[in-house]
Amino acid sequence: MPPVIREAMWQFNSSLFLFFLTHLTGFRGLTGDPWLYGGGIHQILPGGLLKIHADFNVHEFTGLLRRINVLVYLNKDWDPAWGGDLELWAPDMSRCARRVTPNAGTCVIFNTSATSYHGHPDPLGCPDGRTRKSLAFYYYTIDPDHDPRAKRTNTVWKKRPGESF
């Protein structure tokens, strides 16, 4: 792993960044994930995609409640014609509420919930030799009021309007 990536991973789990996230989101007691369970370096090859989904809400090993996703894109000179935009969908899946082009240096921070649907559902059109790269970090809290029946350690996949799997 390149030293700059290792340093970024350390910084995104530092107390200073956790303080920033707490101030930004209002979630107290945020903690990072030293295992990077489901997170870390993500790379999508040409033709790859990630269907719209809501992430797991409970860490399988710690039992902590997932609250925040932080995605950092690493794609220098990304051509928007290649696709790969992150799509953030309305909770009722009626529409794409926001699209984010995965340009290098773009950082997306969003709450994780049962209805925080997101993905890049269309096949990536970048040329051979190029990939869509990102770093993914997830942040958790202890929540004594969380209903254990709502525990979800798996991802929930969704169809877009008019789409079939």
PDB file of C-alpha atoms in Angstrom:
ATOM      1  CA  MET A   1       0.000   0.000   0.000  1.00  0.00           C
ATOM      2  CA  PRO A   2       1.456   3.405  -0.931  1.00  0.00           C
ATOM      3  CA  PRO A   3       2.537   5.450   2.112  1.00  0.00           C
ATOM      4  CA  VAL A   4       0.194   8.322   1.159  1.00  0.00           C
ATOM      5  CA  ILE A   5      -2.817   5.954   1.297  1.00  0.00           C
ATOM      6  CA  ARG A   6      -1.672   4.519   4.633  1.00  0.00           C
ATOM      7  CA  GLU A   7      -1.339   8.076   5.995  1.00  0.00           C
ATOM      8  CA  ALA A   8      -4.807   9.015   4.689  1.00  0.00           C
ATOM      9  CA  MET A   9      -6.304   5.970   6.398  1.00  0.00           C
ATOM     10  CA  TRP A  10      -4.652   6.989   9.653  1.00  0.00           C
ATOM     11  CA  GLN A  11      -5.847  10.607   9.325  1.00  0.00           C
ATOM     12  CA  PHE A  12      -9.468   9.612   8.601  1.00  0.00           C
ATOM     13  CA  ASN A  13      -9.493   7.639  11.855  1.00  0.00           C
ATOM     14  CA  SER A  14      -7.676  10.269  13.926  1.00  0.00           C
ATOM     15  CA  SER A  15      -9.219  12.017  16.925  1.00  0.00           C
ATOM     16  CA  LEU A  16      -9.080  15.321  15.021  1.00  0.00           C
ATOM     17  CA  PHE A  17     -11.191  13.940  12.152  1.00  0.00           C
ATOM     18  CA  LEU A  18     -13.600  12.272  14.600  1.00  0.00           C
ATOM     19  CA  PHE A  19     -14.005  15.648  16.323  1.00  0.00           C
ATOM     20  CA  PHE A  20     -14.738  17.262  12.933  1.00  0.00           C
ATOM     21  CA  LEU A  21     -17.329  14.571  12.079  1.00  0.00           C
ATOM     22  CA  THR A  22     -18.983  14.949  15.481  1.00  0.00           C
ATOM     23  CA  HIS A  23     -19.253  18.704  14.958  1.00  0.00           C
ATOM     24  CA  LEU A  24     -20.532  18.266  11.387  1.00  0.00           C
ATOM     25  CA  THR A  25     -23.094  15.528  12.063  1.00  0.00           C
ATOM     26  CA  GLY A  26     -24.097  15.979  15.699  1.00  0.00           C
ATOM     27  CA  PHE A  27     -23.392  12.318  16.480  1.00  0.00           C
ATOM     28  CA  ARG A  28     -21.579  12.105  19.814  1.00  0.00           C
ATOM     29  CA  GLY A  29     -19.162   9.313  20.605  1.00  0.00           C
ATOM     30  CA  LEU A  30     -18.258   8.501  17.004  1.00  0.00           C
ATOM     31  CA  THR A  31     -15.561   5.926  16.536  1.00  0.00           C
ATOM     32  CA  GLY A  32     -13.791   4.750  13.421  1.00  0.00           C
ATOM     33  CA  ASP A  33     -13.312   1.155  12.375  1.00  0.00           C
ATOM     34  CA  PRO A  34      -9.723  -0.089  12.730  1.00  0.00           C
ATOM     35  CA  TRP A  35     -10.695  -3.253  10.806  1.00  0.00           C
ATOM     36  CA  LEU A  36     -12.103  -1.195   7.884  1.00  0.00           C
ATOM     37  CA  TYR A  37     -14.905  -3.768   7.703  1.00  0.00           C
ATOM     38  CA  GLY A  38     -16.404  -3.239   4.220  1.00  0.00           C
ATOM     39  CA  GLY A  39     -14.267  -0.125   3.852  1.00  0.00           C
ATOM     40  CA  GLY A  40     -10.729   0.727   2.813  1.00  0.00           C
ATOM     41  CA  ILE A  41      -9.616   0.900  -0.806  1.00  0.00           C
ATOM     42  CA  HIS A  42     -12.366   0.283  -3.373  1.00  0.00           C
ATOM     43  CA  GLN A  43     -11.600  -0.172  -7.064  1.00  0.00           C
ATOM     44  CA  ILE A  44     -14.089  -0.767  -9.883  1.00  0.00           C
ATOM     45  CA  LEU A  45     -12.896  -2.073 -13.251  1.00  0.00           C
ATOM     46  CA  PRO A  46     -14.315  -1.058 -16.660  1.00  0.00           C
ATOM     47  CA  GLY A  47     -17.846  -2.465 -16.977  1.00  0.00           C
ATOM     48  CA  GLY A  48     -18.216  -2.747 -13.197  1.00  0.00           C
ATOM     49  CA  LEU A  49     -21.028  -1.221 -11.164  1.00  0.00           C
ATOM     50  CA  LEU A  50     -22.527  -1.082  -7.695  1.00  0.00           C
ATOM     51  CA  LYS A  51     -26.319  -1.390  -7.604  1.00  0.00           C
ATOM     52  CA  ILE A  52     -28.297   0.984  -5.422  1.00  0.00           C
ATOM     53  CA  HIS A  53     -28.306  -0.193  -1.819  1.00  0.00           C
ATOM     54  CA  ALA A  54     -28.483   0.689   1.861  1.00  0.00           C
ATOM     55  CA  ASP A  55     -25.483  -0.483   3.854  1.00  0.00           C
ATOM     56  CA  PHE A  56     -25.465  -2.769   6.870  1.00  0.00           C
ATOM     57  CA  ASN A  57     -26.238  -0.828  10.044  1.00  0.00           C
ATOM     58  CA  VAL A  58     -24.506  -2.933  12.712  1.00  0.00           C
ATOM     59  CA  HIS A  59     -20.827  -3.868  12.662  1.00  0.00           C
ATOM     60  CA  GLU A  60     -20.631  -7.645  12.610  1.00  0.00           C
ATOM     61  CA  PHE A  61     -17.681  -7.855  15.028  1.00  0.00           C
ATOM     62  CA  THR A  62     -18.226  -4.952  17.428  1.00  0.00           C
ATOM     63  CA  GLY A  63     -22.025  -4.649  17.457  1.00  0.00           C
ATOM     64  CA  LEU A  64     -21.668  -0.868  17.084  1.00  0.00           C
ATOM     65  CA  LEU A  65     -24.288   1.084  15.134  1.00  0.00           C
ATOM     66  CA  ARG A  66     -23.091   2.498  11.811  1.00  0.00           C
ATOM     67  CA  ARG A  67     -23.836   6.213  11.474  1.00  0.00           C
ATOM     68  CA  ILE A  68     -21.661   7.894   8.855  1.00  0.00           C
ATOM     69  CA  ASN A  69     -20.049   7.003   5.514  1.00  0.00           C
ATOM     70  CA  VAL A  70     -17.088   8.983   4.200  1.00  0.00           C
ATOM     71  CA  LEU A  71     -16.027   8.371   0.596  1.00  0.00           C
ATOM     72  CA  VAL A  72     -12.918   9.973  -0.902  1.00  0.00           C
ATOM     73  CA  TYR A  73     -12.364   9.674  -4.646  1.00  0.00           C
ATOM     74  CA  LEU A  74      -8.879   9.199  -6.124  1.00  0.00           C
ATOM     75  CA  ASN A  75      -9.577   9.538  -9.866  1.00  0.00           C
ATOM     76  CA  LYS A  76      -7.299  12.105 -11.479  1.00  0.00           C
ATOM     77  CA  ASP A  77      -8.502  13.408 -14.869  1.00  0.00           C
ATOM     78  CA  TRP A  78     -11.822  11.552 -14.631  1.00  0.00           C
ATOM     79  CA  ASP A  79     -13.965  11.979 -17.752  1.00  0.00           C
ATOM     80  CA  PRO A  80     -17.654  12.371 -16.784  1.00  0.00           C
ATOM     81  CA  ALA A  81     -18.565  10.514 -19.998  1.00  0.00           C
ATOM     82  CA  TRP A  82     -17.205   7.348 -18.352  1.00  0.00           C
ATOM     83  CA  GLY A  83     -20.019   7.399 -15.791  1.00  0.00           C
ATOM     84  CA  GLY A  84     -19.349   6.092 -12.316  1.00  0.00           C
ATOM     85  CA  ASP A  85     -21.173   8.941 -10.585  1.00  0.00           C
ATOM     86  CA  LEU A  86     -22.239   8.201  -7.032  1.00  0.00           C
ATOM     87  CA  GLU A  87     -26.035   8.369  -6.949  1.00  0.00           C
ATOM     88  CA  LEU A  88     -27.754   9.295  -3.697  1.00  0.00           C
ATOM     89  CA  TRP A  89     -31.432   8.276  -3.842  1.00  0.00           C
ATOM     90  CA  ALA A  90     -34.517   9.600  -2.078  1.00  0.00           C
ATOM     91  CA  PRO A  91     -35.627   7.437   0.879  1.00  0.00           C
ATOM     92  CA  ASP A  92     -38.712   6.257  -1.051  1.00  0.00           C
ATOM     93  CA  MET A  93     -36.558   5.353  -4.113  1.00  0.00           C
ATOM     94  CA  SER A  94     -38.667   7.661  -6.294  1.00  0.00           C
ATOM     95  CA  ARG A  95     -35.730   9.644  -7.697  1.00  0.00           C
ATOM     96  CA  CYS A  96     -32.006  10.191  -7.648  1.00  0.00           C
ATOM     97  CA  ALA A  97     -31.643  13.163  -5.298  1.00  0.00           C
ATOM     98  CA  ARG A  98     -27.986  13.889  -6.056  1.00  0.00           C
ATOM     99  CA  ARG A  99     -25.157  12.745  -8.312  1.00  0.00           C
ATOM    100  CA  VAL A 100     -21.468  13.131  -7.498  1.00  0.00           C
ATOM    101  CA  THR A 101     -18.756  12.715 -10.144  1.00  0.00           C
ATOM    102  CA  PRO A 102     -15.858  10.691  -8.680  1.00  0.00           C
ATOM    103  CA  ASN A 103     -13.152  13.303  -9.299  1.00  0.00           C
ATOM    104  CA  ALA A 104      -9.882  13.111  -7.371  1.00  0.00           C
ATOM    105  CA  GLY A 105     -10.153  14.876  -4.030  1.00  0.00           C
ATOM    106  CA  THR A 106     -13.946  14.811  -3.852  1.00  0.00           C
ATOM    107  CA  CYS A 107     -15.118  13.789  -0.393  1.00  0.00           C
ATOM    108  CA  VAL A 108     -18.721  12.735   0.260  1.00  0.00           C
ATOM    109  CA  ILE A 109     -20.026  12.464   3.827  1.00  0.00           C
ATOM    110  CA  PHE A 110     -23.510  11.102   4.475  1.00  0.00           C
ATOM    111  CA  ASN A 111     -25.570   9.487   7.201  1.00  0.00           C
ATOM    112  CA  THR A 112     -26.029   5.740   7.113  1.00  0.00           C
ATOM    113  CA  SER A 113     -29.609   4.626   7.670  1.00  0.00           C
ATOM    114  CA  ALA A 114     -32.104   2.026   6.507  1.00  0.00           C
ATOM    115  CA  THR A 115     -33.023   4.411   3.665  1.00  0.00           C
ATOM    116  CA  SER A 116     -29.695   6.023   2.715  1.00  0.00           C
ATOM    117  CA  TYR A 117     -29.754   4.418  -0.719  1.00  0.00           C
ATOM    118  CA  HIS A 118     -26.697   4.962  -2.878  1.00  0.00           C
ATOM    119  CA  GLY A 119     -24.474   3.352  -5.502  1.00  0.00           C
ATOM    120  CA  HIS A 120     -23.211   3.731  -9.071  1.00  0.00           C
ATOM    121  CA  PRO A 121     -25.666   1.436 -10.831  1.00  0.00           C
ATOM    122  CA  ASP A 122     -24.642   1.793 -14.475  1.00  0.00           C
ATOM    123  CA  PRO A 123     -21.661  -0.064 -15.973  1.00  0.00           C
ATOM    124  CA  LEU A 124     -18.457   1.934 -15.835  1.00  0.00           C
ATOM    125  CA  GLY A 125     -17.372   3.149 -19.272  1.00  0.00           C
ATOM    126  CA  CYS A 126     -13.755   4.041 -18.570  1.00  0.00           C
ATOM    127  CA  PRO A 127     -11.109   2.703 -20.966  1.00  0.00           C
ATOM    128  CA  ASP A 128      -9.027  -0.369 -20.238  1.00  0.00           C
ATOM    129  CA  GLY A 129      -6.218   0.526 -17.884  1.00  0.00           C
ATOM    130  CA  ARG A 130      -8.386   2.996 -15.930  1.00  0.00           C
ATOM    131  CA  THR A 131     -10.425   2.179 -12.834  1.00  0.00           C
ATOM    132  CA  ARG A 132     -12.728   4.017 -10.443  1.00  0.00           C
ATOM    133  CA  LYS A 133     -10.868   4.279  -7.126  1.00  0.00           C
ATOM    134  CA  SER A 134     -12.030   5.469  -3.736  1.00  0.00           C
ATOM    135  CA  LEU A 135     -11.337   5.210  -0.039  1.00  0.00           C
ATOM    136  CA  ALA A 136     -14.311   4.309   2.147  1.00  0.00           C
ATOM    137  CA  PHE A 137     -14.498   4.947   5.883  1.00  0.00           C
ATOM    138  CA  TYR A 138     -17.387   4.110   8.190  1.00  0.00           C
ATOM    139  CA  TYR A 139     -18.079   5.544  11.624  1.00  0.00           C
ATOM    140  CA  TYR A 140     -20.068   4.065  14.489  1.00  0.00           C
ATOM    141  CA  THR A 141     -21.626   4.820  17.858  1.00  0.00           C
ATOM    142  CA  ILE A 142     -22.838   2.850  20.830  1.00  0.00           C
ATOM    143  CA  ASP A 143     -26.616   3.270  20.930  1.00  0.00           C
ATOM    144  CA  PRO A 144     -28.343   1.731  23.953  1.00  0.00           C
ATOM    145  CA  ASP A 145     -31.737   2.808  22.563  1.00  0.00           C
ATOM    146  CA  HIS A 146     -31.261   1.011  19.248  1.00  0.00           C
ATOM    147  CA  ASP A 147     -33.931  -1.642  18.735  1.00  0.00           C
ATOM    148  CA  PRO A 148     -32.050  -4.961  18.355  1.00  0.00           C
ATOM    149  CA  ARG A 149     -34.781  -6.191  15.993  1.00  0.00           C
ATOM    150  CA  ALA A 150     -33.575  -3.518  13.550  1.00  0.00           C
ATOM    151  CA  LYS A 151     -30.096  -5.066  13.501  1.00  0.00           C
ATOM    152  CA  ARG A 152     -28.939  -5.526   9.934  1.00  0.00           C
ATOM    153  CA  THR A 153     -25.482  -6.896   9.215  1.00  0.00           C
ATOM    154  CA  ASN A 154     -26.168  -7.260   5.501  1.00  0.00           C
ATOM    155  CA  THR A 155     -26.666  -4.846   2.618  1.00  0.00           C
ATOM    156  CA  VAL A 156     -30.173  -4.178   1.245  1.00  0.00           C
ATOM    157  CA  TRP A 157     -30.257  -3.929  -2.570  1.00  0.00           C
ATOM    158  CA  LYS A 158     -32.889  -1.810  -4.342  1.00  0.00           C
ATOM    159  CA  LYS A 159     -34.170  -1.476  -7.889  1.00  0.00           C
ATOM    160  CA  ARG A 160     -34.428   1.927  -9.498  1.00  0.00           C
ATOM    161  CA  PRO A 161     -37.847   2.797 -10.949  1.00  0.00           C
ATOM    162  CA  GLY A 162     -38.310   0.667 -14.066  1.00  0.00           C
ATOM    163  CA  GLU A 163     -35.231  -1.446 -13.365  1.00  0.00           C
ATOM    164  CA  SER A 164     -35.027  -5.215 -12.963  1.00  0.00           C
ATOM    165  CA  PHE A 165     -32.193  -7.238 -11.461  1.00  0.00           C
TER     166      PHE A 165
END
